[in-house]
Coordinates of C-alpha atoms in Angstrom, one line a residue:
Chain A
M1 CA 0.0 0.0 0.0
S2 CA 1.1 3.4 -0.8
C3 CA 0.0 5.6 2.1
A4 CA 2.4 5.0 5.0
V5 CA 1.3 5.9 8.5
Y6 CA 4.0 8.4 9.1
I7 CA 3.5 10.5 6.1
C8 CA -0.3 10.4 5.5
M9 CA -2.3 12.7 7.7
R10 CA -5.9 11.5 8.0
E11 CA -9.0 13.4 8.6
F12 CA -12.6 12.1 9.1
I13 CA -15.7 14.3 9.0
V14 CA -18.9 12.9 10.3
V15 CA -22.2 14.7 10.1
G16 CA -24.6 14.1 13.1
H17 CA -28.0 15.5 11.8
K18 CA -29.7 15.1 15.1
A19 CA -26.8 15.4 17.5
A20 CA -27.2 17.8 20.4
T21 CA -25.4 21.2 20.2
D22 CA -25.2 22.2 23.9
G23 CA -23.8 20.4 26.9
Q24 CA -27.1 19.7 28.6
F25 CA -27.5 16.1 27.4
S26 CA -27.2 13.1 29.7
L27 CA -24.2 10.7 29.3
N28 CA -26.8 7.9 30.3
D29 CA -28.9 8.6 27.2
L30 CA -26.5 9.3 24.3
P31 CA -28.8 7.6 21.7
G32 CA -32.0 9.3 22.8
S33 CA -32.1 12.8 24.1
A34 CA -28.5 13.5 22.8
G35 CA -29.7 12.8 19.3
R36 CA -27.7 9.7 18.4
M37 CA -24.6 11.2 20.0
D38 CA -23.5 7.5 20.5
I39 CA -22.7 7.3 16.8
M40 CA -20.4 10.4 17.1
C41 CA -18.8 8.8 20.2
R42 CA -18.0 5.5 18.4
C43 CA -16.7 7.4 15.4
V44 CA -14.1 9.1 17.7
N45 CA -13.0 5.7 19.1
S46 CA -12.8 4.2 15.6
A47 CA -10.8 7.1 14.2
L48 CA -8.2 7.5 17.0
F49 CA -7.6 4.2 18.9
L50 CA -4.9 1.6 18.4
S51 CA -4.5 -1.3 20.8
H52 CA -2.3 0.5 23.3
D53 CA -1.9 3.9 21.7
L54 CA -3.7 6.6 19.8
R55 CA -3.4 7.4 16.2
R56 CA -1.4 10.7 16.3
N57 CA -1.8 11.4 12.6
V58 CA -5.6 11.4 12.7
T59 CA -8.1 14.3 13.3
I60 CA -11.9 13.8 13.4
Y61 CA -14.4 16.6 13.0
L62 CA -18.0 16.0 14.3
I63 CA -20.6 18.3 12.5
L64 CA -23.5 18.6 15.0
L65 CA -26.8 19.8 13.6
G66 CA -29.3 19.0 16.3
E67 CA -31.0 21.4 18.7
P68 CA -30.6 23.8 20.5
E69 CA -27.7 25.7 19.0
P70 CA -26.8 24.2 15.5
P71 CA -24.6 24.2 13.6
K72 CA -21.4 23.3 15.7
I73 CA -18.3 21.4 15.0
V74 CA -16.2 19.5 17.6
K75 CA -12.7 18.5 16.6
F76 CA -10.6 15.7 18.2
S77 CA -6.9 15.8 17.3
G78 CA -5.1 12.5 17.9
H79 CA -1.9 14.3 18.1
D80 CA -2.9 16.3 21.2
V81 CA -5.9 14.6 22.7
R82 CA -5.9 13.8 26.4
Y83 CA -8.3 12.2 28.9
L84 CA -9.9 10.0 26.2
N85 CA -10.7 6.4 26.8
P86 CA -12.3 4.0 24.3
D87 CA -15.8 3.8 25.9
E88 CA -18.7 5.9 24.5
R89 CA -19.1 7.7 27.8
S90 CA -15.5 9.0 27.7
S91 CA -15.8 10.6 24.3
G92 CA -19.3 11.7 25.1
S93 CA -18.0 13.4 28.2
L94 CA -15.3 15.4 26.3
I95 CA -17.9 16.3 23.6
K96 CA -20.2 17.6 26.4
K97 CA -17.4 19.7 27.9
A98 CA -16.7 21.2 24.4
L99 CA -20.4 22.1 24.0
E100 CA -20.5 23.7 27.4
L101 CA -18.2 26.4 26.0
K102 CA -19.7 29.4 24.2
A103 CA -18.9 28.5 20.6
R104 CA -17.8 31.2 18.1
I105 CA -16.7 31.0 14.5
R106 CA -13.1 30.5 15.6
W107 CA -11.8 27.3 17.2
K108 CA -11.7 27.2 21.0
E109 CA -10.0 24.4 22.9
S110 CA -12.1 22.9 25.7
T111 CA -9.8 20.0 26.9
P112 CA -6.4 19.1 25.5
G113 CA -6.8 18.1 21.8
V114 CA -10.6 18.8 21.7
W115 CA -11.9 22.0 20.0
V116 CA -15.2 23.5 19.2
R117 CA -16.6 26.2 16.8
Q118 CA -19.7 27.3 15.2
G119 CA -20.1 26.1 11.7
N120 CA -21.5 23.5 9.3
L121 CA -20.1 21.2 6.7
E122 CA -19.8 23.9 4.1
D123 CA -17.8 26.1 6.5
L124 CA -15.5 23.2 7.5
L125 CA -14.8 22.3 3.8
A126 CA -14.1 25.9 3.0
E127 CA -11.7 26.1 6.0
L128 CA -9.9 22.9 5.1
N129 CA -9.6 23.9 1.5
S130 CA -8.4 27.4 2.0
D131 CA -6.0 26.5 4.8
E132 CA -4.4 23.4 3.3
G133 CA -5.7 22.6 -0.1
V134 CA -8.0 19.7 0.2
G135 CA -9.9 19.0 -3.0
E136 CA -9.5 19.0 -6.7
S137 CA -7.3 22.1 -6.8
V138 CA -4.2 20.2 -5.5
D139 CA -1.8 18.0 -7.2
E140 CA -3.4 14.6 -8.3
D141 CA -0.5 12.4 -7.2
T142 CA 1.1 14.0 -4.2
G143 CA -1.4 16.5 -2.7
N144 CA -4.4 16.2 -0.5
K145 CA -7.5 14.2 -1.3
L146 CA -11.1 14.4 -0.3
Y147 CA -13.3 11.2 -0.2
Y148 CA -17.0 10.8 0.3
L149 CA -17.9 7.4 1.8
H150 CA -20.9 6.2 -0.2
E151 CA -22.4 2.8 -1.2
N152 CA -22.1 3.7 -5.0
G153 CA -18.5 4.7 -4.7
T154 CA -15.4 3.0 -6.0
D155 CA -14.0 0.2 -3.8
I156 CA -11.3 1.8 -1.6
R157 CA -9.1 -1.2 -2.3
N158 CA -8.8 -0.2 -5.9
K159 CA -8.8 3.6 -5.2
M160 CA -6.1 3.6 -2.6
E161 CA -3.6 1.5 -4.5
V162 CA -2.9 4.2 -7.0
T163 CA -2.9 7.2 -4.9
L164 CA -0.2 8.9 -2.7
P165 CA -2.0 11.6 -0.7
Q166 CA -0.1 13.6 1.9
R167 CA -3.4 14.2 3.6
A168 CA -6.6 12.3 3.1
T169 CA -10.0 13.6 4.2
F170 CA -13.0 11.2 4.5
I171 CA -16.6 12.4 4.8
L172 CA -19.3 10.2 6.3
G173 CA -23.0 10.5 7.2
D174 CA -24.8 9.2 10.2
H175 CA -27.8 6.9 10.3
V176 CA -29.9 9.1 8.1
G177 CA -27.2 9.7 5.5
M178 CA -26.5 13.0 3.7
T179 CA -29.1 15.4 2.4
S180 CA -28.9 16.1 -1.4
D181 CA -27.7 19.7 -0.5
E182 CA -24.9 18.3 1.6
E183 CA -23.9 15.8 -1.2
Q184 CA -23.8 18.7 -3.7
K185 CA -21.5 20.6 -1.5
I186 CA -19.2 17.6 -1.0
M187 CA -19.0 17.1 -4.7
D188 CA -18.4 20.8 -5.4
A189 CA -15.5 20.5 -3.0
G190 CA -14.0 18.0 -5.3
A191 CA -14.6 14.8 -3.4
Q192 CA -14.3 11.3 -4.9
S193 CA -16.9 8.7 -3.9
I194 CA -15.5 5.5 -2.3
N195 CA -17.0 2.5 -0.5
V196 CA -15.5 0.0 1.9
G197 CA -17.2 -3.1 0.8
P198 CA -20.4 -4.8 -0.6
L199 CA -22.6 -4.1 2.5
S200 CA -23.9 -0.8 4.0
L201 CA -22.2 -0.3 7.4
H202 CA -22.3 2.1 10.3
A203 CA -20.1 5.2 10.0
D204 CA -17.8 4.0 12.8
H205 CA -17.3 0.6 11.1
C206 CA -16.4 2.4 7.8
I207 CA -13.8 4.4 9.7
I208 CA -12.1 1.3 11.0
L209 CA -12.0 -0.1 7.4
V210 CA -10.5 3.1 6.0
N211 CA -7.9 3.3 8.7
N212 CA -7.0 -0.3 8.0
E213 CA -6.7 0.3 4.3
L214 CA -4.4 3.2 4.8
D215 CA -2.3 1.3 7.4
R216 CA -1.5 -1.4 4.8
Chain B
M1 CA -13.9 -13.6 -2.2
S2 CA -14.9 -17.1 -1.6
C3 CA -17.0 -17.0 1.5
A4 CA -20.5 -15.6 0.6
V5 CA -22.7 -14.1 3.3
Y6 CA -25.5 -16.5 2.8
I7 CA -23.4 -19.7 3.2
C8 CA -20.8 -18.8 5.7
M9 CA -21.8 -19.0 9.3
R10 CA -19.5 -16.8 11.4
E11 CA -18.7 -17.1 15.1
F12 CA -16.6 -14.9 17.2
I13 CA -15.2 -15.8 20.7
V14 CA -13.9 -12.9 22.9
V15 CA -12.2 -13.6 26.2
G16 CA -12.7 -10.9 28.9
H17 CA -10.3 -11.7 31.6
K18 CA -11.6 -9.1 34.1
A19 CA -15.2 -8.9 32.9
A20 CA -17.9 -9.1 35.6
T21 CA -19.7 -12.5 36.1
D22 CA -22.9 -11.4 37.9
G23 CA -25.5 -8.7 37.1
Q24 CA -24.6 -6.3 39.9
F25 CA -22.4 -4.0 37.7
S26 CA -23.5 -0.5 36.8
L27 CA -24.2 0.5 33.2
N28 CA -22.7 3.8 34.1
D29 CA -19.3 2.2 34.8
L30 CA -18.7 -0.5 32.2
P31 CA -15.0 0.1 31.9
G32 CA -14.4 0.2 35.7
S33 CA -16.3 -1.8 38.2
A34 CA -17.7 -4.1 35.3
G35 CA -14.1 -5.1 34.5
R36 CA -13.7 -3.6 31.0
M37 CA -17.2 -4.8 30.1
D38 CA -17.1 -1.9 27.5
I39 CA -14.9 -4.0 25.3
M40 CA -17.4 -6.9 25.3
C41 CA -20.2 -4.5 24.5
R42 CA -18.3 -3.0 21.5
C43 CA -17.5 -6.5 20.3
V44 CA -21.2 -7.4 20.2
N45 CA -21.9 -4.3 18.1
S46 CA -19.0 -5.0 15.8
A47 CA -20.0 -8.6 15.2
L48 CA -23.8 -8.1 14.7
F49 CA -24.6 -4.7 13.2
L50 CA -25.1 -3.7 9.6
S51 CA -26.3 -0.3 8.7
H52 CA -30.0 -0.9 9.0
D53 CA -30.0 -4.6 9.8
L54 CA -28.4 -7.3 11.9
R55 CA -25.9 -9.9 10.7
R56 CA -28.2 -13.0 11.0
N57 CA -25.4 -15.4 10.2
V58 CA -23.2 -14.3 13.1
T59 CA -22.9 -15.6 16.7
I60 CA -20.6 -14.1 19.3
Y61 CA -19.5 -15.7 22.5
L62 CA -18.2 -13.6 25.4
I63 CA -16.1 -15.6 27.8
L64 CA -16.2 -13.7 31.1
L65 CA -13.5 -14.5 33.7
G66 CA -13.9 -11.6 36.3
E67 CA -15.3 -11.8 39.8
P68 CA -17.5 -12.9 41.5
E69 CA -18.7 -16.1 39.7
P70 CA -16.2 -17.1 37.0
P71 CA -16.2 -18.6 34.4
K72 CA -19.3 -17.8 32.4
I73 CA -20.1 -17.5 28.8
V74 CA -22.8 -15.2 27.3
K75 CA -23.8 -15.9 23.7
F76 CA -25.5 -13.4 21.3
S77 CA -27.1 -15.0 18.2
G78 CA -27.6 -12.5 15.4
H79 CA -30.3 -14.8 14.0
D80 CA -32.6 -14.5 17.1
V81 CA -31.5 -11.4 19.0
R82 CA -34.0 -8.8 20.0
Y83 CA -33.9 -5.5 22.0
L84 CA -30.3 -4.9 20.9
N85 CA -29.3 -1.4 19.9
P86 CA -25.8 -0.3 18.8
D87 CA -24.8 1.7 21.8
E88 CA -22.6 0.1 24.6
R89 CA -25.3 0.5 27.3
S90 CA -27.8 -1.6 25.1
S91 CA -25.6 -4.6 24.8
G92 CA -24.3 -4.0 28.4
S93 CA -28.0 -4.1 29.6
L94 CA -28.5 -7.5 27.8
I95 CA -25.4 -9.0 29.2
K96 CA -26.4 -7.8 32.7
K97 CA -29.8 -9.5 32.3
A98 CA -28.1 -12.7 31.2
L99 CA -25.8 -12.6 34.2
E100 CA -28.7 -12.1 36.6
L101 CA -29.8 -15.6 35.8
K102 CA -28.5 -18.6 37.8
A103 CA -26.1 -19.9 35.2
R104 CA -25.6 -23.8 34.9
I105 CA -23.5 -25.8 32.5
R106 CA -26.3 -25.9 29.9
W107 CA -27.3 -22.8 28.0
K108 CA -30.2 -20.7 29.3
E109 CA -31.9 -18.0 27.3
S110 CA -32.2 -14.7 29.1
T111 CA -33.8 -12.5 26.5
P112 CA -34.5 -13.4 22.8
G113 CA -31.2 -14.5 21.2
V114 CA -29.0 -14.0 24.3
W115 CA -27.9 -17.0 26.3
V116 CA -25.8 -17.8 29.3
R117 CA -24.0 -20.8 30.7
Q118 CA -21.1 -21.7 33.1
G119 CA -17.9 -22.5 31.3
N120 CA -14.6 -21.3 30.1
L121 CA -12.8 -21.1 26.8
E122 CA -11.8 -24.8 26.9
D123 CA -15.5 -25.8 27.6
L124 CA -16.7 -23.7 24.7
L125 CA -14.2 -25.1 22.2
A126 CA -15.0 -28.6 23.3
E127 CA -18.8 -27.9 22.8
L128 CA -18.3 -26.3 19.3
N129 CA -15.9 -29.1 18.2
S130 CA -18.1 -32.0 19.4
D131 CA -21.4 -30.4 18.3
E132 CA -20.4 -29.2 14.8
G133 CA -16.9 -30.1 14.0
V134 CA -14.8 -26.9 14.4
G135 CA -11.1 -27.5 14.1
E136 CA -8.6 -29.6 12.4
S137 CA -10.7 -32.7 12.2
V138 CA -13.0 -31.4 9.5
D139 CA -12.4 -31.2 5.8
E140 CA -9.8 -28.7 4.8
D141 CA -11.7 -27.1 1.9
T142 CA -15.4 -27.3 2.7
G143 CA -15.7 -27.7 6.5
N144 CA -15.4 -25.5 9.5
K145 CA -12.4 -23.4 10.4
L146 CA -11.0 -22.0 13.6
Y147 CA -8.8 -18.9 13.5
Y148 CA -6.9 -17.2 16.3
L149 CA -6.5 -13.4 15.8
H150 CA -2.8 -12.7 16.6
E151 CA -0.3 -10.1 15.6
N152 CA 2.1 -12.9 14.3
G153 CA -0.6 -14.6 12.2
T154 CA -0.9 -14.7 8.5
D155 CA -2.6 -11.7 6.8
I156 CA -6.3 -12.5 6.6
R157 CA -6.4 -11.2 3.0
N158 CA -4.0 -14.0 2.0
K159 CA -5.7 -16.6 4.2
M160 CA -9.3 -16.1 3.2
E161 CA -8.7 -16.2 -0.5
V162 CA -8.0 -19.8 -0.7
T163 CA -10.5 -21.1 1.9
L164 CA -14.2 -22.0 1.7
P165 CA -15.3 -22.6 5.2
Q166 CA -19.1 -23.3 5.8
R167 CA -18.5 -22.0 9.2
A168 CA -15.6 -19.8 10.4
T169 CA -14.8 -19.3 14.1
F170 CA -12.5 -16.4 15.2
I171 CA -11.0 -16.2 18.7
L172 CA -9.9 -12.8 20.1
G173 CA -8.4 -11.6 23.4
D174 CA -9.3 -8.4 25.2
H175 CA -6.9 -5.7 26.3
V176 CA -4.6 -8.1 28.2
G177 CA -4.3 -10.7 25.4
M178 CA -4.4 -14.4 26.0
T179 CA -2.6 -16.4 28.7
S180 CA 0.0 -18.9 27.5
D181 CA -2.4 -21.6 28.8
E182 CA -5.3 -20.2 26.7
E183 CA -3.1 -20.0 23.6
Q184 CA -2.1 -23.6 24.1
K185 CA -5.7 -24.7 24.2
I186 CA -6.5 -22.7 21.1
M187 CA -3.7 -24.2 19.2
D188 CA -4.6 -27.7 20.5
A189 CA -8.1 -27.1 19.1
G190 CA -6.6 -26.7 15.6
A191 CA -6.7 -23.0 15.2
Q192 CA -4.7 -21.1 12.5
S193 CA -3.2 -17.8 13.5
I194 CA -4.3 -14.8 11.3
N195 CA -4.0 -11.0 11.6
V196 CA -5.9 -8.2 10.1
G197 CA -3.2 -5.7 9.2
P198 CA 0.2 -4.2 10.3
L199 CA -0.9 -2.5 13.5
S200 CA -2.2 -3.9 16.8
L201 CA -5.9 -3.1 17.2
H202 CA -8.8 -3.5 19.7
A203 CA -10.8 -6.7 19.5
D204 CA -13.9 -4.9 18.3
H205 CA -12.0 -3.2 15.5
C206 CA -10.6 -6.6 14.5
I207 CA -14.0 -8.1 14.3
I208 CA -15.1 -5.3 11.9
L209 CA -12.2 -6.2 9.7
V210 CA -12.9 -9.9 9.7
N211 CA -16.6 -9.3 8.9
N212 CA -15.6 -7.1 6.0
E213 CA -13.1 -9.6 4.6
L214 CA -15.8 -12.3 4.7
D215 CA -18.4 -10.0 3.1
R216 CA -16.1 -9.5 0.1

């Protein structure tokens, strides 16, 4: 495989259409009153955990679109994150702390390696594109690549064998998938559609498979 | 890939060396007082969930070796299970209900598709072998196969391409790995060592990768 762990920075973006946007939710009811926050929590685990270490080259962005203060983005940086354990309550607790801050349009750090800002998917794609060149504007063979995880995409095993991205960004939907408006914005940002196998899987399972493909 | 979803029965066996063996643990503290029961819960999710369905051809066995009443085995059958949601508390709650029953050496159903018995890894391997022929005694090309997930094993992508098991059983350790005694019993049962990639991963992540390999 062409994308070695030490050179390929990885980013995951997950959209939680119902996920709570303040810190009032209960850690005892992540799927219910927190708006399927359990999905977001498992995605953090899938993105960042190795057996006895963290993936320092991975960042995950959670786009939270539920009530009462949408849209917000919470970022976990594997390079800097602390106080994170693999269980759902642990990542849920750090998300809750981030959402207890007053979010603005600039990133604010809530606990080490966890950040929050106001913003939606379009805002994040614009930021990533302007800051560091994700998308079609960059060099095809050596630059940064944007991928949209979708059932109708190209098999990642075929896609990854011919690419050498310095940074790879993967966008995933939650249990309700993406809206057509979101899909349009993703495609406008230059994303290529990929899939991870013949069956439709949860977002956190897809992240495991993407990480493994890039590990190889 | 040779192992189609509709013909290949899959079994996962996960050993939880510290996992609680009665129903007194708190769902609010699965990693702590429940003895890393969070690992077991995530393994159930990884084994059984598709995006909007369950894997009906998968069974997962949790070998629980913590206090106060070891050893016990809890079985989730994807074919029959009900009341299971993807979050850790959901599988944790069904495990807790199973452990509230008085376990004996024969299986007892606690909720639909969830069963409990007394027993350890050796007991389970003996049962699977005598009932249905897992291990080296069965036909090499068309029978049942036993695999041990281990860092030093053969890459699953090489292993699976040449095999056609009717039933494949995969054994995984928890965060502390297997004891040498357990490893000996696994090898005595005819297991082949495989791995799922170049990095050491959590058991639940390995299960995702095995399922995906068999899906293909």
